């Protein structure tokens, strides 16, 4: 269902059977990892006009991996990570 680079790829499926007997398959809840458990690749400084996808592309080489920067920087709300300018964001070593 999810591409192997997705943050949801490794999350196991859960099953729920409703009152009509229909089985509903869904992903379990994903929790943020401890940011310090992730091996640091680099710290990126937020500059004017930065976005998380631009930072991910510049450091990891893939803009779709912006969620890794969020995880490593303890970012539940990604927009909070871009303020203030000059803030250091942790960029982890991408894991397969």
N, CA, C and O atoms as a Tinker XYZ file with bonds, in Angstrom:
   384  protein
     1  N      0.808000   -1.177000    0.000000    73     2
     2  CA     0.000000    0.000000    0.000000    64     1     3
     3  C      0.867000    1.263000    0.000000    63     2     4     5
     4  O      0.566000    2.213000   -0.723000    81     3
     5  N      1.934000    1.286000    0.797000    73     3     6
     6  CA     2.819000    2.437000    0.876000    64     5     7
     7  C      4.164000    2.094000    0.262000    63     6     8     9
     8  O      4.646000    0.968000    0.379000    81     7
     9  N      4.770000    3.086000   -0.400000    73     7    10
    10  CA     6.097000    2.943000   -0.966000    64     9    11
    11  C      7.107000    2.711000    0.165000    63    10    12    13
    12  O      6.889000    3.176000    1.284000    81    11
    13  N      8.190000    2.013000   -0.104000    73    11    14
    14  CA     9.161000    1.680000    0.943000    64    13    15
    15  C      9.820000    2.916000    1.560000    63    14    16    17
    16  O     10.398000    2.816000    2.642000    81    15
    17  N      9.751000    4.063000    0.910000    73    15    18
    18  CA    10.333000    5.288000    1.472000    64    17    19
    19  C      9.339000    6.051000    2.351000    63    18    20    21
    20  O      9.687000    7.078000    2.934000    81    19
    21  N      8.122000    5.557000    2.445000    73    19    22
    22  CA     7.090000    6.230000    3.245000    64    21    23
    23  C      7.313000    6.017000    4.736000    63    22    24    25
    24  O      7.798000    4.966000    5.156000    81    23
    25  N      6.959000    7.008000    5.523000    73    23    26
    26  CA     7.064000    6.877000    6.984000    64    25    27
    27  C      6.106000    5.827000    7.528000    63    26    28    29
    28  O      6.252000    5.390000    8.669000    81    27
    29  N      5.129000    5.416000    6.725000    73    27    30
    30  CA     4.128000    4.441000    7.172000    64    29    31
    31  C      4.429000    3.018000    6.699000    63    30    32    33
    32  O      3.732000    2.078000    7.082000    81    31
    33  N      5.447000    2.857000    5.881000    73    31    34
    34  CA     5.743000    1.556000    5.276000    64    33    35
    35  C      5.930000    0.450000    6.320000    63    34    36    37
    36  O      5.373000   -0.639000    6.178000    81    35
    37  N      6.702000    0.724000    7.351000    73    35    38
    38  CA     7.036000   -0.318000    8.332000    64    37    39
    39  C      5.994000   -0.466000    9.438000    63    38    40    41
    40  O      6.116000   -1.352000   10.284000    81    39
    41  N      4.982000    0.380000    9.440000    73    39    42
    42  CA     3.939000    0.290000   10.466000    64    41    43
    43  C      3.044000   -0.897000   10.139000    63    42    44    45
    44  O      2.585000   -1.043000    9.006000    81    43
    45  N      2.800000   -1.734000   11.124000    73    43    46
    46  CA     1.991000   -2.920000   10.857000    64    45    47
    47  C      0.514000   -2.565000   10.697000    63    46    48    49
    48  O      0.044000   -1.531000   11.172000    81    47
    49  N     -0.200000   -3.456000   10.015000    73    47    50
    50  CA    -1.642000   -3.288000    9.835000    64    49    51
    51  C     -2.379000   -3.754000   11.078000    63    50    52    53
    52  O     -1.916000   -4.633000   11.805000    81    51
    53  N     -3.527000   -3.152000   11.305000    73    51    54
    54  CA    -4.436000   -3.595000   12.360000    64    53    55
    55  C     -5.757000   -3.945000   11.680000    63    54    56    57
    56  O     -6.052000   -3.463000   10.587000    81    55
    57  N     -6.529000   -4.773000   12.328000    73    55    58
    58  CA    -7.823000   -5.189000   11.764000    64    57    59
    59  C     -8.925000   -4.900000   12.772000    63    58    60    61
    60  O     -8.778000   -5.113000   13.975000    81    59
    61  N    -10.036000   -4.407000   12.233000    73    59    62
    62  CA   -11.196000   -4.107000   13.063000    64    61    63
    63  C    -12.412000   -4.702000   12.367000    63    62    64    65
    64  O    -12.587000   -4.521000   11.162000    81    63
    65  N    -13.242000   -5.400000   13.103000    73    63    66
    66  CA   -14.477000   -5.938000   12.548000    64    65    67
    67  C    -15.627000   -5.128000   13.114000    63    66    68    69
    68  O    -15.815000   -5.065000   14.329000    81    67
    69  N    -16.405000   -4.500000   12.218000    73    67    70
    70  CA   -17.505000   -3.657000   12.682000    64    69    71
    71  C    -18.733000   -4.499000   13.021000    63    70    72    73
    72  O    -18.704000   -5.724000   12.904000    81    71
    73  N    -19.791000   -3.848000   13.432000    73    71    74
    74  CA   -21.009000   -4.537000   13.876000    64    73    75
    75  C    -21.660000   -5.353000   12.768000    63    74    76    77
    76  O    -22.372000   -6.316000   13.051000    81    75
    77  N    -21.427000   -4.982000   11.504000    73    75    78
    78  CA   -21.995000   -5.723000   10.371000    64    77    79
    79  C    -21.098000   -6.864000    9.917000    63    78    80    81
    80  O    -21.406000   -7.546000    8.939000    81    79
    81  N    -19.994000   -7.076000   10.617000    73    79    82
    82  CA   -19.091000   -8.157000   10.273000    64    81    83
    83  C    -18.056000   -7.803000    9.220000    63    82    84    85
    84  O    -17.290000   -8.668000    8.796000    81    83
    85  N    -18.019000   -6.550000    8.790000    73    83    86
    86  CA   -17.018000   -6.122000    7.803000    64    85    87
    87  C    -15.680000   -5.923000    8.495000    63    86    88    89
    88  O    -15.592000   -5.306000    9.557000    81    87
    89  N    -14.639000   -6.463000    7.867000    73    87    90
    90  CA   -13.295000   -6.278000    8.401000    64    89    91
    91  C    -12.679000   -5.037000    7.766000    63    90    92    93
    92  O    -12.652000   -4.891000    6.544000    81    91
    93  N    -12.194000   -4.163000    8.610000    73    91    94
    94  CA   -11.556000   -2.931000    8.159000    64    93    95
    95  C    -10.080000   -3.017000    8.524000    63    94    96    97
    96  O     -9.729000   -3.172000    9.694000    81    95
    97  N     -9.224000   -2.917000    7.523000    73    95    98
    98  CA    -7.780000   -2.986000    7.741000    64    97    99
    99  C     -7.236000   -1.566000    7.700000    63    98   100   101
   100  O     -7.555000   -0.793000    6.796000    81    99
   101  N     -6.414000   -1.230000    8.682000    73    99   102
   102  CA    -5.834000    0.108000    8.751000    64   101   103
   103  C     -4.444000    0.033000    9.359000    63   102   104   105
   104  O     -4.066000   -0.977000    9.954000    81   103
   105  N     -3.699000    1.095000    9.205000    73   103   106
   106  CA    -2.367000    1.167000    9.800000    64   105   107
   107  C     -2.495000    1.546000   11.272000    63   106   108   109
   108  O     -3.362000    2.335000   11.647000    81   107
   109  N     -1.634000    0.982000   12.089000    73   107   110
   110  CA    -1.587000    1.372000   13.494000    64   109   111
   111  C     -1.049000    2.796000   13.585000    63   110   112   113
   112  O     -0.500000    3.331000   12.622000    81   111
   113  N     -1.212000    3.384000   14.731000    73   111   114
   114  CA    -0.753000    4.751000   14.948000    64   113   115
   115  C      0.775000    4.806000   14.897000    63   114   116   117
   116  O      1.460000    3.900000   15.372000    81   115
   117  N      1.283000    5.873000   14.320000    73   115   118
   118  CA     2.731000    6.075000   14.248000    64   117   119
   119  C      3.138000    7.098000   15.299000    63   118   120   121
   120  O      2.562000    8.183000   15.380000    81   119
   121  N      4.127000    6.745000   16.094000    73   119   122
   122  CA     4.649000    7.648000   17.108000    64   121   123
   123  C      6.000000    8.189000   16.651000    63   122   124   125
   124  O      6.765000    7.497000   15.980000    81   123
   125  N      6.280000    9.430000   17.023000    73   123   126
   126  CA     7.584000   10.002000   16.700000    64   125   127
   127  C      8.676000    9.251000   17.446000    63   126   128   129
   128  O      8.521000    8.955000   18.631000    81   127
   129  N      9.767000    8.942000   16.778000    73   127   130
   130  CA    10.879000    8.292000   17.474000    64   129   131
   131  C     11.620000    9.305000   18.348000    63   130   132   133
   132  O     11.460000   10.515000   18.184000    81   131
   133  N     12.414000    8.807000   19.257000    73   131   134
   134  CA    13.290000    9.676000   20.040000    64   133   135
   135  C     14.309000   10.258000   19.058000    63   134   136   137
   136  O     15.065000    9.509000   18.440000    81   135
   137  N     14.336000   11.593000   18.907000    73   135   138
   138  CA    15.228000   12.188000   17.906000    64   137   139
   139  C     16.700000   11.846000   18.109000    63   138   140   141
   140  O     17.461000   11.777000   17.144000    81   139
   141  N     17.097000   11.633000   19.347000    73   139   142
   142  CA    18.511000   11.348000   19.624000    64   141   143
   143  C     18.868000    9.887000   19.369000    63   142   144   145
   144  O     20.035000    9.503000   19.452000    81   143
   145  N     17.853000    9.073000   19.056000    73   143   146
   146  CA    18.140000    7.684000   18.689000    64   145   147
   147  C     18.493000    7.565000   17.210000    63   146   148   149
   148  O     18.928000    6.508000   16.752000    81   147
   149  N     18.301000    8.660000   16.459000    73   147   150
   150  CA    18.584000    8.658000   15.026000    64   149   151
   151  C     19.990000    9.196000   14.780000    63   150   152   153
   152  O     20.361000   10.254000   15.289000    81   151
   153  N     20.756000    8.464000   14.003000    73   151   154
   154  CA    22.132000    8.879000   13.706000    64   153   155
   155  C     22.120000   10.168000   12.893000    63   154   156   157
   156  O     21.449000   10.252000   11.864000    81   155
   157  N     22.851000   11.156000   13.347000    73   155   158
   158  CA    22.870000   12.476000   12.727000    64   157   159
   159  C     23.748000   12.488000   11.471000    63   158   160   161
   160  O     24.903000   12.062000   11.504000    81   159
   161  N     23.185000   12.978000   10.374000    73   159   162
   162  CA    23.941000   13.186000    9.144000    64   161   163
   163  C     24.549000   14.584000    9.155000    63   162   164   165
   164  O     25.741000   14.760000    8.903000    81   163
   165  N     23.706000   15.579000    9.453000    73   163   166
   166  CA    24.136000   16.974000    9.445000    64   165   167
   167  C     23.096000   17.815000   10.179000    63   166   168   169
   168  O     21.949000   17.398000   10.346000    81   167
   169  N     23.505000   18.986000   10.608000    73   167   170
   170  CA    22.544000   19.966000   11.107000    64   169   171
   171  C     22.388000   21.026000   10.027000    63   170   172   173
   172  O     23.375000   21.572000    9.534000    81   171
   173  N     21.145000   21.311000    9.664000    73   171   174
   174  CA    20.856000   22.306000    8.632000    64   173   175
   175  C     20.314000   23.560000    9.294000    63   174   176   177
   176  O     19.494000   23.484000   10.209000    81   175
   177  N     20.769000   24.707000    8.832000    73   175   178
   178  CA    20.304000   25.989000    9.356000    64   177   179
   179  C     19.164000   26.506000    8.494000    63   178   180   181
   180  O     19.288000   26.588000    7.272000    81   179
   181  N     18.050000   26.856000    9.136000    73   179   182
   182  CA    16.890000   27.385000    8.417000    64   181   183
   183  C     17.208000   28.793000    7.926000    63   182   184   185
   184  O     17.609000   29.658000    8.705000    81   183
   185  N     17.025000   29.012000    6.623000    73   183   186
   186  CA    17.265000   30.321000    6.013000    64   185   187
   187  C     15.963000   30.852000    5.410000    63   186   188   189
   188  O     14.977000   30.123000    5.303000    81   187
   189  N     15.970000   32.107000    5.025000    73   187   190
   190  CA    14.796000   32.744000    4.433000    64   189   191
   191  C     14.312000   31.934000    3.224000    63   190   192   193
   192  O     15.103000   31.591000    2.346000    81   191
   193  N     13.022000   31.632000    3.186000    73   191   194
   194  CA    12.440000   30.898000    2.066000    64   193   195
   195  C     12.593000   29.397000    2.141000    63   194   196   197
   196  O     12.147000   28.691000    1.237000    81   195
   197  N     13.218000   28.884000    3.202000    73   195   198
   198  CA    13.395000   27.438000    3.334000    64   197   199
   199  C     12.060000   26.744000    3.559000    63   198   200   201
   200  O     11.130000   27.293000    4.150000    81   199
   201  N     12.006000   25.524000    3.067000    73   199   202
   202  CA    10.891000   24.609000    3.332000    64   201   203
   203  C     11.532000   23.271000    3.678000    63   202   204   205
   204  O     12.680000   23.008000    3.319000    81   203
   205  N     10.782000   22.437000    4.376000    73   203   206
   206  CA    11.346000   21.147000    4.785000    64   205   207
   207  C     11.699000   20.272000    3.591000    63   206   208   209
   208  O     12.688000   19.541000    3.637000    81   207
   209  N     10.908000   20.333000    2.521000    73   207   210
   210  CA    11.243000   19.533000    1.352000    64   209   211
   211  C     12.538000   20.024000    0.690000    63   210   212   213
   212  O     13.306000   19.223000    0.158000    81   211
   213  N     12.776000   21.335000    0.725000    73   211   214
   214  CA    14.023000   21.864000    0.172000    64   213   215
   215  C     15.226000   21.447000    1.014000    63   214   216   217
   216  O     16.282000   21.107000    0.481000    81   215
   217  N     15.054000   21.478000    2.327000    73   215   218
   218  CA    16.126000   21.053000    3.230000    64   217   219
   219  C     16.421000   19.571000    3.025000    63   218   220   221
   220  O     17.583000   19.168000    2.964000    81   219
   221  N     15.369000   18.760000    2.917000    73   219   222
   222  CA    15.563000   17.319000    2.703000    64   221   223
   223  C     16.255000   17.049000    1.374000    63   222   224   225
   224  O     17.140000   16.198000    1.288000    81   223
   225  N     15.850000   17.771000    0.347000    73   223   226
   226  CA    16.478000   17.574000   -0.963000    64   225   227
   227  C     17.949000   17.983000   -0.929000    63   226   228   229
   228  O     18.804000   17.302000   -1.494000    81   227
   229  N     18.232000   19.089000   -0.268000    73   227   230
   230  CA    19.611000   19.605000   -0.194000    64   229   231
   231  C     20.525000   18.684000    0.617000    63   230   232   233
   232  O     21.705000   18.549000    0.295000    81   231
   233  N     19.998000   18.058000    1.650000    73   231   234
   234  CA    20.845000   17.265000    2.551000    64   233   235
   235  C     20.786000   15.762000    2.301000    63   234   236   237
   236  O     21.809000   15.078000    2.341000    81   235
   237  N     19.590000   15.258000    2.046000    73   235   238
   238  CA    19.408000   13.809000    1.852000    64   237   239
   239  C     19.354000   13.445000    0.375000    63   238   240   241
   240  O     19.703000   12.332000   -0.017000    81   239
   241  N     18.905000   14.413000   -0.448000    73   239   242
   242  CA    18.802000   14.150000   -1.880000    64   241   243
   243  C     17.424000   13.729000   -2.329000    63   242   244   245
   244  O     17.249000   13.307000   -3.472000    81   243
   245  N     16.422000   13.837000   -1.439000    73   243   246
   246  CA    15.056000   13.435000   -1.786000    64   245   247
   247  C     14.080000   14.320000   -1.021000    63   246   248   249
   248  O     13.996000   14.220000    0.203000    81   247
   249  N     13.334000   15.188000   -1.719000    73   247   250
   250  CA    12.416000   16.086000   -1.025000    64   249   251
   251  C     11.278000   15.366000   -0.310000    63   250   252   253
   252  O     10.704000   15.904000    0.637000    81   251
   253  N     10.949000   14.159000   -0.751000    73   251   254
   254  CA     9.859000   13.410000   -0.119000    64   253   255
   255  C     10.255000   12.849000    1.247000    63   254   256   257
   256  O      9.414000   12.324000    1.977000    81   255
   257  N     11.525000   12.964000    1.583000    73   255   258
   258  CA    12.005000   12.472000    2.874000    64   257   259
   259  C     12.010000   13.568000    3.944000    63   258   260   261
   260  O     12.693000   13.441000    4.960000    81   259
   261  N     11.250000   14.643000    3.716000    73   259   262
   262  CA    11.170000   15.743000    4.682000    64   261   263
   263  C     10.764000   15.250000    6.060000    63   262   264   265
   264  O     11.152000   15.835000    7.072000    81   263
   265  N      9.990000   14.183000    6.103000    73   263   266
   266  CA     9.511000   13.656000    7.384000    64   265   267
   267  C     10.655000   13.149000    8.255000    63   266   268   269
   268  O     10.527000   13.102000    9.479000    81   267
   269  N     11.763000   12.773000    7.641000    73   267   270
   270  CA    12.924000   12.339000    8.430000    64   269   271
   271  C     13.510000   13.519000    9.206000    63   270   272   273
   272  O     13.952000   13.361000   10.344000    81   271
   273  N     13.512000   14.702000    8.585000    73   271   274
   274  CA    13.981000   15.911000    9.267000    64   273   275
   275  C     13.037000   16.216000   10.434000    63   274   276   277
   276  O     13.489000   16.588000   11.517000    81   275
   277  N     11.745000   16.059000   10.217000    73   275   278
   278  CA    10.761000   16.276000   11.284000    64   277   279
   279  C     11.011000   15.321000   12.450000    63   278   280   281
   280  O     11.040000   15.737000   13.608000    81   279
   281  N     11.188000   14.056000   12.140000    73   279   282
   282  CA    11.427000   13.062000   13.196000    64   281   283
   283  C     12.685000   13.392000   13.995000    63   282   284   285
   284  O     12.674000   13.352000   15.225000    81   283
   285  N     13.757000   13.715000   13.298000    73   283   286
   286  CA    15.031000   13.959000   13.970000    64   285   287
   287  C     15.039000   15.269000   14.741000    63   286   288   289
   288  O     15.843000   15.456000   15.654000    81   287
   289  N     14.129000   16.186000   14.366000    73   287   290
   290  CA    14.068000   17.494000   15.018000    64   289   291
   291  C     12.892000   17.595000   15.986000    63   290   292   293
   292  O     12.553000   18.681000   16.456000    81   291
   293  N     12.275000   16.448000   16.278000    73   291   294
   294  CA    11.142000   16.370000   17.210000    64   293   295
   295  C     10.013000   17.301000   16.766000    63   294   296   297
   296  O      9.474000   18.071000   17.561000    81   295
   297  N      9.672000   17.214000   15.486000    73   295   298
   298  CA     8.669000   18.099000   14.914000    64   297   299
   299  C      7.324000   17.449000   14.711000    63   298   300   301
   300  O      7.075000   16.840000   13.670000    81   299
   301  N      6.446000   17.573000   15.701000    73   299   302
   302  CA     5.089000   17.068000   15.547000    64   301   303
   303  C      4.348000   17.917000   14.503000    63   302   304   305
   304  O      3.597000   17.388000   13.684000    81   303
   305  N      4.566000   19.233000   14.541000    73   303   306
   306  CA     3.994000   20.130000   13.542000    64   305   307
   307  C      5.144000   20.647000   12.677000    63   306   308   309
   308  O      5.932000   21.474000   13.135000    81   307
   309  N      5.250000   20.177000   11.443000    73   307   310
   310  CA     6.389000   20.553000   10.599000    64   309   311
   311  C      6.564000   22.060000   10.415000    63   310   312   313
   312  O      7.694000   22.533000   10.287000    81   311
   313  N      5.482000   22.812000   10.401000    73   311   314
   314  CA     5.590000   24.254000   10.187000    64   313   315
   315  C      6.307000   24.949000   11.338000    63   314   316   317
   316  O      6.917000   25.998000   11.137000    81   315
   317  N      6.244000   24.389000   12.527000    73   315   318
   318  CA     6.927000   24.977000   13.679000    64   317   319
   319  C      8.447000   24.902000   13.538000    63   318   320   321
   320  O      9.165000   25.674000   14.174000    81   319
   321  N      8.939000   23.985000   12.716000    73   319   322
   322  CA    10.380000   23.790000   12.588000    64   321   323
   323  C     11.070000   24.890000   11.783000    63   322   324   325
   324  O     12.286000   25.056000   11.876000    81   323
   325  N     10.308000   25.633000   11.003000    73   323   326
   326  CA    10.915000   26.634000   10.119000    64   325   327
   327  C     11.018000   28.009000   10.760000    63   326   328   329
   328  O     11.505000   28.949000   10.132000    81   327
   329  N     10.571000   28.135000   11.982000    73   327   330
   330  CA    10.613000   29.421000   12.675000    64   329   331
   331  C     11.310000   29.212000   14.005000    63   330   332   333
   332  O     10.914000   28.303000   14.735000    81   331
   333  N     12.273000   29.952000   14.353000    73   331   334
   334  CA    12.788000   31.169000   13.727000    64   333   335
   335  C     13.871000   30.852000   12.704000    63   334   336   337
   336  O     14.409000   29.746000   12.655000    81   335
   337  N     14.176000   31.868000   11.882000    73   335   338
   338  CA    15.293000   31.739000   10.949000    64   337   339
   339  C     16.569000   31.522000   11.754000    63   338   340   341
   340  O     16.724000   32.065000   12.848000    81   339
   341  N     17.464000   30.740000   11.215000    73   339   342
   342  CA    18.713000   30.449000   11.907000    64   341   343
   343  C     18.640000   29.231000   12.808000    63   342   344   345
   344  O     19.653000   28.780000   13.343000    81   343
   345  N     17.440000   28.702000   12.972000    73   343   346
   346  CA    17.283000   27.502000   13.789000    64   345   347
   347  C     18.039000   26.340000   13.144000    63   346   348   349
   348  O     18.096000   26.225000   11.920000    81   347
   349  N     18.606000   25.499000   13.967000    73   347   350
   350  CA    19.323000   24.307000   13.496000    64   349   351
   351  C     18.359000   23.119000   13.509000    63   350   352   353
   352  O     17.734000   22.834000   14.530000    81   351
   353  N     18.244000   22.443000   12.395000    73   351   354
   354  CA    17.433000   21.239000   12.306000    64   353   355
   355  C     18.344000   20.034000   12.139000    63   354   356   357
   356  O     19.324000   20.072000   11.396000    81   355
   357  N     18.005000   18.983000   12.833000    73   355   358
   358  CA    18.757000   17.740000   12.721000    64   357   359
   359  C     18.300000   16.978000   11.489000    63   358   360   361
   360  O     17.101000   16.806000   11.266000    81   359
   361  N     19.247000   16.525000   10.697000    73   359   362
   362  CA    18.953000   15.704000    9.521000    64   361   363
   363  C     19.609000   14.356000    9.774000    63   362   364   365
   364  O     20.832000   14.279000    9.897000    81   363
   365  N     18.812000   13.289000    9.854000    73   363   366
   366  CA    19.386000   11.984000   10.159000    64   365   367
   367  C     19.938000   11.280000    8.928000    63   366   368   369
   368  O     19.610000   11.628000    7.793000    81   367
   369  N     20.760000   10.310000    9.167000    73   367   370
   370  CA    21.213000    9.420000    8.110000    64   369   371
   371  C     19.991000    8.621000    7.667000    63   370   372   373
   372  O     19.342000    7.991000    8.502000    81   371
   373  N     19.661000    8.630000    6.376000    73   371   374
   374  CA    18.485000    7.871000    5.907000    64   373   375
   375  C     18.662000    6.374000    6.185000    63   374   376   377
   376  O     19.730000    5.809000    5.952000    81   375
   377  N     17.631000    5.766000    6.670000    73   375   378
   378  CA    17.642000    4.328000    6.941000    64   377   379
   379  C     16.874000    3.618000    5.821000    63   378   380   381
   380  O     15.886000    4.152000    5.318000    81   379
   381  N     17.311000    2.447000    5.437000    73   379   382
   382  CA    16.599000    1.724000    4.370000    64   381   383
   383  C     15.230000    1.253000    4.833000    63   382   384
   384  O     14.499000    0.630000    4.063000    81   383
